[in-house]
Short mmCIF file of C-alpha atoms and ligand atoms in Angstrom, two decimals:
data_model
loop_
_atom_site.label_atom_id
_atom_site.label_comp_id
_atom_site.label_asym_id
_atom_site.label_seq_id
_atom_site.Cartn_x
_atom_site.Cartn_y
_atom_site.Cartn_z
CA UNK B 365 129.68 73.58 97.52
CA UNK B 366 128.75 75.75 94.67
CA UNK B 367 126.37 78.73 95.94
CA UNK B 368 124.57 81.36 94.30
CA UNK B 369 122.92 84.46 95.74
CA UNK B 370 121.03 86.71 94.68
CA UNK B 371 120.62 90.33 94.79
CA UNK B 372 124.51 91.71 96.58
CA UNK B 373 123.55 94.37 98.80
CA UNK B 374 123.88 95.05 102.53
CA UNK B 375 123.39 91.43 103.17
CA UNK B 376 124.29 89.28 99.75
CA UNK B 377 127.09 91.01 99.25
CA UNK B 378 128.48 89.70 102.41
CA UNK B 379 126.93 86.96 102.47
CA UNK B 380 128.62 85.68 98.84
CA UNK B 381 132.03 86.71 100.38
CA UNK B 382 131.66 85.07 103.95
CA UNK B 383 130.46 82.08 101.68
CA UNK B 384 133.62 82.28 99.58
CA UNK B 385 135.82 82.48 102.64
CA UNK B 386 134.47 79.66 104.22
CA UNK B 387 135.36 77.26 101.32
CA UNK B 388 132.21 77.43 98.71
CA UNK B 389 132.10 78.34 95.19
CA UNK B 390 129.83 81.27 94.87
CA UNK B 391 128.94 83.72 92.25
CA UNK B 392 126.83 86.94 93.37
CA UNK B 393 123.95 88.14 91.07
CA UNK B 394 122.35 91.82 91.11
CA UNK B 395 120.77 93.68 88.24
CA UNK B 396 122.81 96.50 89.27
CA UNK B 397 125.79 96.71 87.15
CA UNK B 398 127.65 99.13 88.50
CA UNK B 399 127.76 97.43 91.93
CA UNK B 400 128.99 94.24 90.13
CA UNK B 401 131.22 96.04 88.36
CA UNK B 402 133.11 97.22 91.28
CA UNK B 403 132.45 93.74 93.64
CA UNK B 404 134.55 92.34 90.19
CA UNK B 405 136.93 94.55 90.67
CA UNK B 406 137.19 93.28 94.42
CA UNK B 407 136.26 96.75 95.32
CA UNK B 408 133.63 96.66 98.14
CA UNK B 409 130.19 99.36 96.98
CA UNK B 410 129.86 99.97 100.51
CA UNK B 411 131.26 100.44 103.63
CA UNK B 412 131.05 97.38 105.85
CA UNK B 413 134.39 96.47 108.13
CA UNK B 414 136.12 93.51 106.78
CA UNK B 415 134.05 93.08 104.03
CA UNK B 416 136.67 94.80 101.57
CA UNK B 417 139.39 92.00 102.99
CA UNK B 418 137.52 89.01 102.35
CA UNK B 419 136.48 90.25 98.71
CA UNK B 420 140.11 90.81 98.17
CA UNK B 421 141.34 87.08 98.91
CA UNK B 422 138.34 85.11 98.03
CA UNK B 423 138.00 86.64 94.37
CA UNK B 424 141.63 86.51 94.27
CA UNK B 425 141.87 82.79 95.57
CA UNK B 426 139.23 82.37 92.34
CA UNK B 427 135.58 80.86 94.43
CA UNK B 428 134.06 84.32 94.25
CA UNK B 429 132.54 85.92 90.83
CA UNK B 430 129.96 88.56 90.45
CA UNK B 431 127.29 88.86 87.32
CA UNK B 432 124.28 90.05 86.65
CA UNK B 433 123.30 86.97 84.28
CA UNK B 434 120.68 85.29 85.99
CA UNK B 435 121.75 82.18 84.06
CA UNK B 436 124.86 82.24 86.15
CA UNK B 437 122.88 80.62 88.91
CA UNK B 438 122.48 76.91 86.93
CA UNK B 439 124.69 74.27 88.11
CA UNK B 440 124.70 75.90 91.94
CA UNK B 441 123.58 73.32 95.16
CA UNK B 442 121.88 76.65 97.21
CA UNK B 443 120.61 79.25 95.68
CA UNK B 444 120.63 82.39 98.34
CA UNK B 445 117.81 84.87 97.95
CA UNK B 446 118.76 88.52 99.78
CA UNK B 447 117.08 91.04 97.69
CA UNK B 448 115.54 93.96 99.16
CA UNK B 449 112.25 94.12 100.40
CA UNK B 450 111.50 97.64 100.94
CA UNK B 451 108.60 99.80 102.21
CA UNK B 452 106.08 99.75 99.65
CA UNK B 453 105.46 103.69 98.38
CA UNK B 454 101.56 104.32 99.31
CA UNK B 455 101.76 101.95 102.37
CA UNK B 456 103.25 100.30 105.34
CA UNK B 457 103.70 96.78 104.04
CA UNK B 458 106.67 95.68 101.98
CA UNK B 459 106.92 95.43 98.62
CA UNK B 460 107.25 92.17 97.38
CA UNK B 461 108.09 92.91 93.68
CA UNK B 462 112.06 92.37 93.77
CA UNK B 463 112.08 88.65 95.64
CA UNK B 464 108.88 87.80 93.22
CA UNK B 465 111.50 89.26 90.17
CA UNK B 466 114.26 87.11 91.34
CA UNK B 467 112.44 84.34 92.03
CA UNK B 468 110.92 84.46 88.46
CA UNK B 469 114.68 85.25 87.05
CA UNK B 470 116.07 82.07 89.09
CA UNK B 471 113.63 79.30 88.07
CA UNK B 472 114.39 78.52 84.17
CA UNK B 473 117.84 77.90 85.50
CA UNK B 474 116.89 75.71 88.42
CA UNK B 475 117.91 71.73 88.40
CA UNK B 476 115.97 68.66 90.36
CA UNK B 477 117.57 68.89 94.00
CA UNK B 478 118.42 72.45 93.95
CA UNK B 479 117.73 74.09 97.18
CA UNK B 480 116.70 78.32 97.19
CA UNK B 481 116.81 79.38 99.92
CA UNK B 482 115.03 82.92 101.16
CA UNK B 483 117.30 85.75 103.18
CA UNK B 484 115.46 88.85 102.58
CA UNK B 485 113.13 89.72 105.46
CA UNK B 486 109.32 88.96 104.57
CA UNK B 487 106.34 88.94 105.88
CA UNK B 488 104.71 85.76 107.04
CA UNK B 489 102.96 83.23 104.58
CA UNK B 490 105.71 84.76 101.83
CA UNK B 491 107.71 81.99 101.86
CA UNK B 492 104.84 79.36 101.21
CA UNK B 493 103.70 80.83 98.07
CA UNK B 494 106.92 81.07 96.57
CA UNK B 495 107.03 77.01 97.66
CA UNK B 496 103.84 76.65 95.05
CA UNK B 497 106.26 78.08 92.25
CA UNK B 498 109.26 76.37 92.80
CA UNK B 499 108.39 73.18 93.55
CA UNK B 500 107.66 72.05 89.73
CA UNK B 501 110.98 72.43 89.46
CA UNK B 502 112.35 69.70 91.74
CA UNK B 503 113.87 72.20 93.62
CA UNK B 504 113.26 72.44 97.68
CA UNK B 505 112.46 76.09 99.07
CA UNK B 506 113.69 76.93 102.45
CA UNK B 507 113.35 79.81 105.15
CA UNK B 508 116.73 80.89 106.40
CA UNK B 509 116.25 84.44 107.56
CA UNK B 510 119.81 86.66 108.35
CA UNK B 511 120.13 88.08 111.59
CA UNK B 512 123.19 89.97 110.96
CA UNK B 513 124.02 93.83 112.55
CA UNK B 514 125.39 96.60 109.78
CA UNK B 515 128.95 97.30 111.20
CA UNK B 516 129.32 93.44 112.25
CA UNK B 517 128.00 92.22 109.40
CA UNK B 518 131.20 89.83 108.68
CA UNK B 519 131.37 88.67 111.90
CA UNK B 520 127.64 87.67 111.57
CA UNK B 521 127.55 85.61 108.83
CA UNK B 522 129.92 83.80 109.24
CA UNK B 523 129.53 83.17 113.07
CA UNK B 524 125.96 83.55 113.87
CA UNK B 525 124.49 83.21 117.25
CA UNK B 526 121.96 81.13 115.96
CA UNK B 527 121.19 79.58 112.56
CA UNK B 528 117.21 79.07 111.57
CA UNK B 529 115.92 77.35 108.68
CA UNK B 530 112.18 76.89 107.92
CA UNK B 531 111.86 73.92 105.83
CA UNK B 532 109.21 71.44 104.07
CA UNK B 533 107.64 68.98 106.02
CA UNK B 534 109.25 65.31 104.95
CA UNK B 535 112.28 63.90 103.67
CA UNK B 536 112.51 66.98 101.25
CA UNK B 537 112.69 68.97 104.26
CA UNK B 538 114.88 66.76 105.84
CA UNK B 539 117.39 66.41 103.42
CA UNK B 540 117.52 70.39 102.28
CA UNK B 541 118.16 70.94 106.25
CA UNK B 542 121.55 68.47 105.40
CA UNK B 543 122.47 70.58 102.97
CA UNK B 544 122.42 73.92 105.06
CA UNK B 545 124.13 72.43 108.01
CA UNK B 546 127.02 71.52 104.89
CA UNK B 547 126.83 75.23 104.20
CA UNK B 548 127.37 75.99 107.28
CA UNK B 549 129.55 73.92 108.36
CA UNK B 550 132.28 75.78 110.77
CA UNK B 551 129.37 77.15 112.29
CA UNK B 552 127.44 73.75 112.88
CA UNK B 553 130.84 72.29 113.87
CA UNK B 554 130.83 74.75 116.30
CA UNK B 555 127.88 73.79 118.01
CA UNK B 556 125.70 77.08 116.88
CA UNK B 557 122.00 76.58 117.90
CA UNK B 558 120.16 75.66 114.27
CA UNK B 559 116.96 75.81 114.70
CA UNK B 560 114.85 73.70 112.19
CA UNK B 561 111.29 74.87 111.38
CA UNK B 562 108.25 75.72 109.15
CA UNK B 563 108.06 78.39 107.13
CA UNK B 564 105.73 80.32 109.34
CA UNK B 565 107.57 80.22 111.71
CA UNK B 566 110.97 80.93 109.91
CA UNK B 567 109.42 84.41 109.02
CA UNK B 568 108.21 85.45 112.04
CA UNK B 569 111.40 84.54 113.93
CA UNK B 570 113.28 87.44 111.70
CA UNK B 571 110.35 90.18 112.47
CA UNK B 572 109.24 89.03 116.04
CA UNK B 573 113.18 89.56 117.00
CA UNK B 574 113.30 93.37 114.73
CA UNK B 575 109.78 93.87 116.43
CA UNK B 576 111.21 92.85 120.26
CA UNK B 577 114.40 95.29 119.41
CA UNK B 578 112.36 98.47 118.30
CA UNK B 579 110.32 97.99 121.57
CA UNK B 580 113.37 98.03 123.73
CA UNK B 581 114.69 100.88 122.64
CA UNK B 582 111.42 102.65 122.32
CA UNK B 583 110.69 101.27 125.50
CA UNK B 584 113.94 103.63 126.80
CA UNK B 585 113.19 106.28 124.68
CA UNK B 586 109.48 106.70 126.59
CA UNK B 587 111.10 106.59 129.73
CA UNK B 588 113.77 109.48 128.35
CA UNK B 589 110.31 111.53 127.66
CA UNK B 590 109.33 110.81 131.00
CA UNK B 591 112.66 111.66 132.78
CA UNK B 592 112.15 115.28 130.43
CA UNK B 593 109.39 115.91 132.77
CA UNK B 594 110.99 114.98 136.05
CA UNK B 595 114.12 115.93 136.32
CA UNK B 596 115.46 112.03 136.34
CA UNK B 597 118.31 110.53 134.42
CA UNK B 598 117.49 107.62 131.78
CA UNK B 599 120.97 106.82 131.31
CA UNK B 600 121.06 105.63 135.21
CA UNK B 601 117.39 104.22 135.13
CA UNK B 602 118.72 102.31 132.10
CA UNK B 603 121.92 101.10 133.91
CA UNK B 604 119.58 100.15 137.56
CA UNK B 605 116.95 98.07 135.86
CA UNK B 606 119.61 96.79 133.19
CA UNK B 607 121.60 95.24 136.04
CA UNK B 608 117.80 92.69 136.35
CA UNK B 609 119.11 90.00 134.37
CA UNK B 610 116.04 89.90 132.57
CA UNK B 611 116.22 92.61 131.48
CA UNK B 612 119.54 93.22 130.42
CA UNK B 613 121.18 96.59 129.48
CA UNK B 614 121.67 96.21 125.89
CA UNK B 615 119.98 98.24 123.42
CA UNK B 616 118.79 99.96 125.96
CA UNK B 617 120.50 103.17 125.21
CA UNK B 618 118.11 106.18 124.76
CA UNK B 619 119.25 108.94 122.18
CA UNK B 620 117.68 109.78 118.86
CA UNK B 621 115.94 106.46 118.20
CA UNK B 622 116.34 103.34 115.52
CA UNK B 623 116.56 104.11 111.93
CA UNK B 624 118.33 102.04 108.99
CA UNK B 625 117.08 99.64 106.40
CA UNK B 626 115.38 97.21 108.20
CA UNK B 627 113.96 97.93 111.98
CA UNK B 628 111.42 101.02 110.69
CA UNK B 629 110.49 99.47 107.63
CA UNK B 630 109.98 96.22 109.61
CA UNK B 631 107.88 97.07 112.38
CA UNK B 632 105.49 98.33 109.96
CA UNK B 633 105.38 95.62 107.10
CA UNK B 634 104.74 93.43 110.44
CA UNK B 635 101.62 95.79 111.92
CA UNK B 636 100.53 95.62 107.76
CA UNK B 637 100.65 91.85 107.60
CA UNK B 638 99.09 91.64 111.01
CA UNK B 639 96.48 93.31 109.84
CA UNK B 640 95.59 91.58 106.60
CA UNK B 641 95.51 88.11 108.94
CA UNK B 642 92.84 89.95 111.12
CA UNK B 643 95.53 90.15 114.37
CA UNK B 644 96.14 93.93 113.91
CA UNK B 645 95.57 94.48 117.41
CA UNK B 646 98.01 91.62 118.26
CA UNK B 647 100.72 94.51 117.20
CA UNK B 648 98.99 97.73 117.39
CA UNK B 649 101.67 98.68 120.19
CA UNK B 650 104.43 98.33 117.27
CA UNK B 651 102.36 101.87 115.89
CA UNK B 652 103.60 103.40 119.36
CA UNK B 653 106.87 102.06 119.11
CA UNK B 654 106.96 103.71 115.98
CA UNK B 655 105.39 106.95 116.96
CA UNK B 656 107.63 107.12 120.03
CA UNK B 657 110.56 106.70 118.13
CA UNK B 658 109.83 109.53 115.96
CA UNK B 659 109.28 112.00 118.28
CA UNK B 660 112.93 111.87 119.80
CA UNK B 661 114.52 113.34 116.25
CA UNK B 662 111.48 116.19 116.85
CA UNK B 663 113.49 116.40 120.44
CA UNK B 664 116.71 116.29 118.97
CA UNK B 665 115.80 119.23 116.96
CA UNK B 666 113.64 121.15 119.68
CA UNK B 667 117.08 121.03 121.76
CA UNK B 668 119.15 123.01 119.10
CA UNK B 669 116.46 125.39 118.72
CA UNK B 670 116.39 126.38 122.93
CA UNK B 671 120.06 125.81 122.84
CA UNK B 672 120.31 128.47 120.57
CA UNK B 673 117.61 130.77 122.11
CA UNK B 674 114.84 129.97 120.13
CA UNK B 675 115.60 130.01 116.78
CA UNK B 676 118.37 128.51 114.58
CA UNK B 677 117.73 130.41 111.46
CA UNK B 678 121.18 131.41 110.05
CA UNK B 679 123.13 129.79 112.82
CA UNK B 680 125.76 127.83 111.82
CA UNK B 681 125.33 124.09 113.08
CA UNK B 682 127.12 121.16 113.34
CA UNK B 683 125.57 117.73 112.67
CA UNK B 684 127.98 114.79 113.91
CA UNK B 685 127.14 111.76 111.75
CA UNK B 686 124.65 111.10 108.74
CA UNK B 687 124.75 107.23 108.82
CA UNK B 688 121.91 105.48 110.57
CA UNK B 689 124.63 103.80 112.95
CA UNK B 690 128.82 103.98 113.46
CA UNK B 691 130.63 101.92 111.12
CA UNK B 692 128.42 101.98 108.66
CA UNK B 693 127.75 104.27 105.59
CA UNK B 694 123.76 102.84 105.41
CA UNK B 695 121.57 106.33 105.43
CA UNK B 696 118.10 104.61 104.57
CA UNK B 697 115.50 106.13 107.33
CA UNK B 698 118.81 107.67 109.05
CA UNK B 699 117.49 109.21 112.04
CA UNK B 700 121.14 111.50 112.17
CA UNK B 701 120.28 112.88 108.48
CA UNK B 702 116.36 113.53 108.97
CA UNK B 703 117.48 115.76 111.96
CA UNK B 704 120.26 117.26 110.06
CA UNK B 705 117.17 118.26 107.48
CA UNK B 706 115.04 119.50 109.69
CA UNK B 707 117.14 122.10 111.08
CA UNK B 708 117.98 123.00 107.70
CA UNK B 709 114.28 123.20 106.98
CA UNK B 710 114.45 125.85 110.34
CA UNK B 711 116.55 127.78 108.22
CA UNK B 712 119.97 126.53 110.15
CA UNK B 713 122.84 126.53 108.19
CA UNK B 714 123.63 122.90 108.50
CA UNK B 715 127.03 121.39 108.22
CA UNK B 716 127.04 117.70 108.00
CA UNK B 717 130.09 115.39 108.62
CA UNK B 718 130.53 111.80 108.90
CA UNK B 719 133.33 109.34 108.58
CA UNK B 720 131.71 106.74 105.70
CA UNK B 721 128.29 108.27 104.64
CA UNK B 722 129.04 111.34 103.10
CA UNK B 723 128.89 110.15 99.32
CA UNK B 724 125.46 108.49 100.28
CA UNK B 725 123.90 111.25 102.00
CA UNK B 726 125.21 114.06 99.48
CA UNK B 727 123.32 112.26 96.92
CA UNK B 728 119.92 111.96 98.98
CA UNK B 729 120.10 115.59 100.41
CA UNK B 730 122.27 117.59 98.27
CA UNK B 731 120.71 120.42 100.12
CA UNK B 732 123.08 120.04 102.36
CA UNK B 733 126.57 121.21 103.49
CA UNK B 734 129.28 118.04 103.70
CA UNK B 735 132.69 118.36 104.83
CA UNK B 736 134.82 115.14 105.44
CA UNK B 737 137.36 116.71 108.13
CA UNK B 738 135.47 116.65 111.66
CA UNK B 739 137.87 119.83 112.97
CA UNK B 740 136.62 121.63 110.14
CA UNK B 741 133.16 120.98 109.85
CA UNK B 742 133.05 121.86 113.51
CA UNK B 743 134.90 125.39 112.67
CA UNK B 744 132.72 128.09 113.44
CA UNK B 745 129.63 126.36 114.82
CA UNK B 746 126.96 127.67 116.98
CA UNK B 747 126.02 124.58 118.24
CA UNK B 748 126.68 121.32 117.84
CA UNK B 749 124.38 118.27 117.55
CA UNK B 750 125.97 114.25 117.91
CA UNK B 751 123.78 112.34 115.96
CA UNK B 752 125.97 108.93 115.50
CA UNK B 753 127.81 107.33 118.25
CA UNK B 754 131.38 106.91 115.87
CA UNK B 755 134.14 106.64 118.24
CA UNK B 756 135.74 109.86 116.46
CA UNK B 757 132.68 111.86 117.94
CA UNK B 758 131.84 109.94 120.91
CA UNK B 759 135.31 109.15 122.61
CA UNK B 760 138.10 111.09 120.62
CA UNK B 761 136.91 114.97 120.45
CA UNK B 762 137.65 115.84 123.81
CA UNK B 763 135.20 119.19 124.65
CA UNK B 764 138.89 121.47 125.47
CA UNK B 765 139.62 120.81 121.37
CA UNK B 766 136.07 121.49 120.30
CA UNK B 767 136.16 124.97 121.64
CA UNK B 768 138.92 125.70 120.43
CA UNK B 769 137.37 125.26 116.93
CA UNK B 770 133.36 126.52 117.32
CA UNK B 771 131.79 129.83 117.85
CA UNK B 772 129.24 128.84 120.60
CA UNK B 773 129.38 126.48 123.42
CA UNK B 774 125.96 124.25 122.56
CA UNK B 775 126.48 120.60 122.49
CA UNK B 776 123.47 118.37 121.89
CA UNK B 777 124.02 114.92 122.63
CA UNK B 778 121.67 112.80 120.38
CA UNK B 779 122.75 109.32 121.47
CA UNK B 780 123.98 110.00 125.12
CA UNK B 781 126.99 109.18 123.98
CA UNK B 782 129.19 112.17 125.78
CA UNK B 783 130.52 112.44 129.41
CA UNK B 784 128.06 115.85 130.26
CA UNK B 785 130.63 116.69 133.35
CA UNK B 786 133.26 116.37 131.05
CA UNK B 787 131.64 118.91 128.46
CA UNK B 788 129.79 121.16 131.23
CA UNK B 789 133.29 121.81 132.79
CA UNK B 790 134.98 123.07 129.64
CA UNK B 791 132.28 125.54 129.21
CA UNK B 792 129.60 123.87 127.27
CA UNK B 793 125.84 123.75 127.83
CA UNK B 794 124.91 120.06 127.31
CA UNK B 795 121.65 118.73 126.66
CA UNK B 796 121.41 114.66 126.32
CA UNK B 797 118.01 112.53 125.50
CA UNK B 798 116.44 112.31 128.77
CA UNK B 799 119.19 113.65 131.24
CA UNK B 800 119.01 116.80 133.20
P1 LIG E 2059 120.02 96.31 99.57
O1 LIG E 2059 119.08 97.27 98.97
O2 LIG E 2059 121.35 96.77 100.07
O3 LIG E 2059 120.31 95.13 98.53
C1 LIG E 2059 119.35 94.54 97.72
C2 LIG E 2059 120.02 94.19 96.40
O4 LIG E 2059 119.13 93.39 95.60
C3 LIG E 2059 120.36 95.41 95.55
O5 LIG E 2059 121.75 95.38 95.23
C4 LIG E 2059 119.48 95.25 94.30
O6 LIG E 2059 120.08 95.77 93.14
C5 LIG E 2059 119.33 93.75 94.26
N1 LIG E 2059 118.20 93.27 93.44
C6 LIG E 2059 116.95 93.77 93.34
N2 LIG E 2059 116.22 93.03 92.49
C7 LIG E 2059 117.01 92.03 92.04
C8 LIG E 2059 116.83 90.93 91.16
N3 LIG E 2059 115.66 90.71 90.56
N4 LIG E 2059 117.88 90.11 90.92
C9 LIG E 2059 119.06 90.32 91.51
N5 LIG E 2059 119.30 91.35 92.37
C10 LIG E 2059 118.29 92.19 92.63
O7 LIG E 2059 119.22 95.60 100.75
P2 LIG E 2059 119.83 94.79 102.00
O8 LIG E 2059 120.06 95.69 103.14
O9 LIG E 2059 120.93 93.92 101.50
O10 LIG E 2059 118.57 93.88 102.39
C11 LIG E 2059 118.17 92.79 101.61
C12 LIG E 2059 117.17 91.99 102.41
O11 LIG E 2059 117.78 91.48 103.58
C13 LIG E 2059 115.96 92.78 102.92
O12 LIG E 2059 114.83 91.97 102.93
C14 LIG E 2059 116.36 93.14 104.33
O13 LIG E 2059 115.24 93.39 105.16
C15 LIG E 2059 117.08 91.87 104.74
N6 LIG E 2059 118.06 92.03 105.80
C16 LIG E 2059 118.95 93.05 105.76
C17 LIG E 2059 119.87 93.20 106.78
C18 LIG E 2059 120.80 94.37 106.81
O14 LIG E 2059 121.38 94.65 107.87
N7 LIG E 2059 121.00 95.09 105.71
C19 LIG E 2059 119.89 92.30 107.86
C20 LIG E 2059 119.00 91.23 107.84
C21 LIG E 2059 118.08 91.12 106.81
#
């Protein structure tokens, strides 16, 4: 089938590739040249695993193309919208201006039948007035929000765990629901749940599940404040009451908290929108969730400064990780960078390292000190903070190594992600997140 989407970020940049690779025609739109210069050039603008691969053999194989002519779109089945939808600048709700931009840019060139269909994450009662604009055109809007994890995000798309669509009442409805099972097919084939909606519903589906997500780890993280208090261990309360199938132990890790493109700026376009329908309260908690995950980077930072004795101005430290997550090189609301600047705001000389994000974060906080080999960013270091779980950090920098490469023996483990007997025996004083 012959796909467009629009706006080839994060998630429309994979997205038109997956598409590709399962057999469509696509061609990927952005107003950014330089990013479509370099996705034609089958060079991936970001870091996402496997997403360099597929570019290579779908452009190659000739179904994928890249513009930033919005006219390019005509003569497409589905037209894919996954622009961003960022935190406004003066508030907490999102701002709405790039999907109303593209959706503006997309209809002189749509055709009777066409089917858009929204990725970006909005808030609910979006997607029914951008219904009222396209419908004139004989085209069929429909609510197909992306569930897919940075770092997995190949995987994701093209085998979800669950497919939604919020559609039209009616045979409109019925028939533009056809033509994203055809879009889908290996997955539909498959047997993937596809869950056919409104649009209401749709929308909420994508920020109920971000909302249930920040909670859980939040949830964690207050325990982790607790256990600071009384001696306990979160990492074993989080292992006992994960082994209650209902609750489950995923994402229940406590550490330095959520950051990244979507859950903070989520959570609050959702408490925003709850607001303006007169449910605030329905979602106040989200404000905690929030609030709690916040203070854990304040934590993160308080345990370099006692680590070091009290201060951290002109000691040299360490700062494992800038991206918001491993295998990723996404630094929007990174909670390993705004800790990394907040020592540096102590007056800590801060030296940042990270296996994918350096480029990224050198150009947000050129303040800072990068270096790209992990032995020698960790050469001469007072202390040492983990701030993303990458394997490199987490399983493969054994404590014995380490010393052999710092000044001082301070390790502060951010995301819990370090054996503390391990580190304590070679000499170290560890602090984790809401251990002992
Ligand atoms: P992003 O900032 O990486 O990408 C957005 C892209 O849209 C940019 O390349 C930008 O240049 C382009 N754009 C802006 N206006 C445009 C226009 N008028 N025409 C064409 N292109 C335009 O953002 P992202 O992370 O890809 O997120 C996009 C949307 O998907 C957001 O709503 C986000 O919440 C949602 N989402 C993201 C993820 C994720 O993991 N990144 C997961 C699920 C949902």
């Amino acid at each position: 089938m012959k796909l467009s989407v629009i706006g080839c970020g994060y998630l429309g940049a994979v997205h038109a590739a997956a598409m590709a690779s399962i057999g469509h025609e696509v061609v990927g739109i952005d107003v950014d040249q330089r990013k479509i210069d370099s996705l034609s050039r089958g060079e991936a603008p970001f870091f996402e695993p496997g997403l360099q691969e597929i570019l290579t053999e779908t452009i190659a194989s000739g179904r994928l193309r890249f513009t930033t002519d919005p006219a390019a779109a005509k003569g497409s089945k589905v037209h894919f919208i996954g622009v961003g939808t960022p935190q406004q600048k003066d508030g907490h709700a999102a701002d709405l201006t790039y999907v109303n931009t593209a959706v503006n840019s997309l209809i002189p060139h749509l055709a009777e039948g066409d089917i858009v269909a929204g990725k970006s994450t909005v808030p609910v009662g979006t997607a029914a007035g951008l219904a009222e604009r396209i419908v004139p055109t004989g085209a069929t809007l429909v609510w197909n929000p992306e569930f897919l994890r940075e770092g997995y995000a190949v995987q994701d798309t093209i085998d979800p765990d669950r497919l939604v669509a919020g559609v039209p009442a009616g045979p409109e409805g019925e028939r533009a629901t056809e033509t994203l099972r055809e879009v889908y097919h290996p997955s539909v084939a498959k047997g993937t749940p596809f869950i056919v909606t409104d649009y209401a519903t749709a929308e909420l589906v994508k920020v109920s599940a971000n909302a249930f997500l920040a909670t859980k780890i939040s949830f964690i993280n207050a325990m982790a404040e607790i256990a600071e208090v009384t001696g306990a261990d979160v990492t074993q309360l989080a292992d006992a009451i994960g082994h209650d199938a209902r609750i489950g132990r995923r994402f229940l890790g406590a550490g330095i908290g959520f950051g990244g493109g979507c859950l903070p700026k989520d959570i609050r376009a959702f408490s925003a929108r709850a607001e303006e329908l007169g449910r605030g309260e329905s979602v106040a908690f989200l404000r905690e969730i929030d609030e709690i995950n916040l203070r854990r980077r304040d934590r993160a930072v308080q345990l370099v400064v006692d680590g070091l004795g009290g201060s951290v101005y002109e000691r040299n430290v360490t700062v494992l990780g800038a991206a918001f997550k491993p295998h990723s090189d996404d630094i929007r609301d990174s909670p390993a960078l705004d800790v990394a600047v907040r020592l540096h705001g102590l007056g800590a000389k801060v030296t940042v390292t990270d296996p994918a994000a350096i480029e990224n974060a050198r150009r947000v906080h050129p303040q800072l000190a990068y270096v790209e080999d992990r032995d020698e960013a960790l050469r001469d270091a007072d202390a040492v903070i983990l701030v993303t779980e990458w394997d490199e950090y987490r399983r493969q920098l054994p404590p014995e190594h380490a010393s052999t490469l710092t000044t001082g023996r301070v390790i502060v483990d951010g995301r819990n992600g370090l054996d503390p007997a391990a580190w304590r025996a070679a000499g170290w004083t560890y602090y984790g997140m809401g251990r002992p």
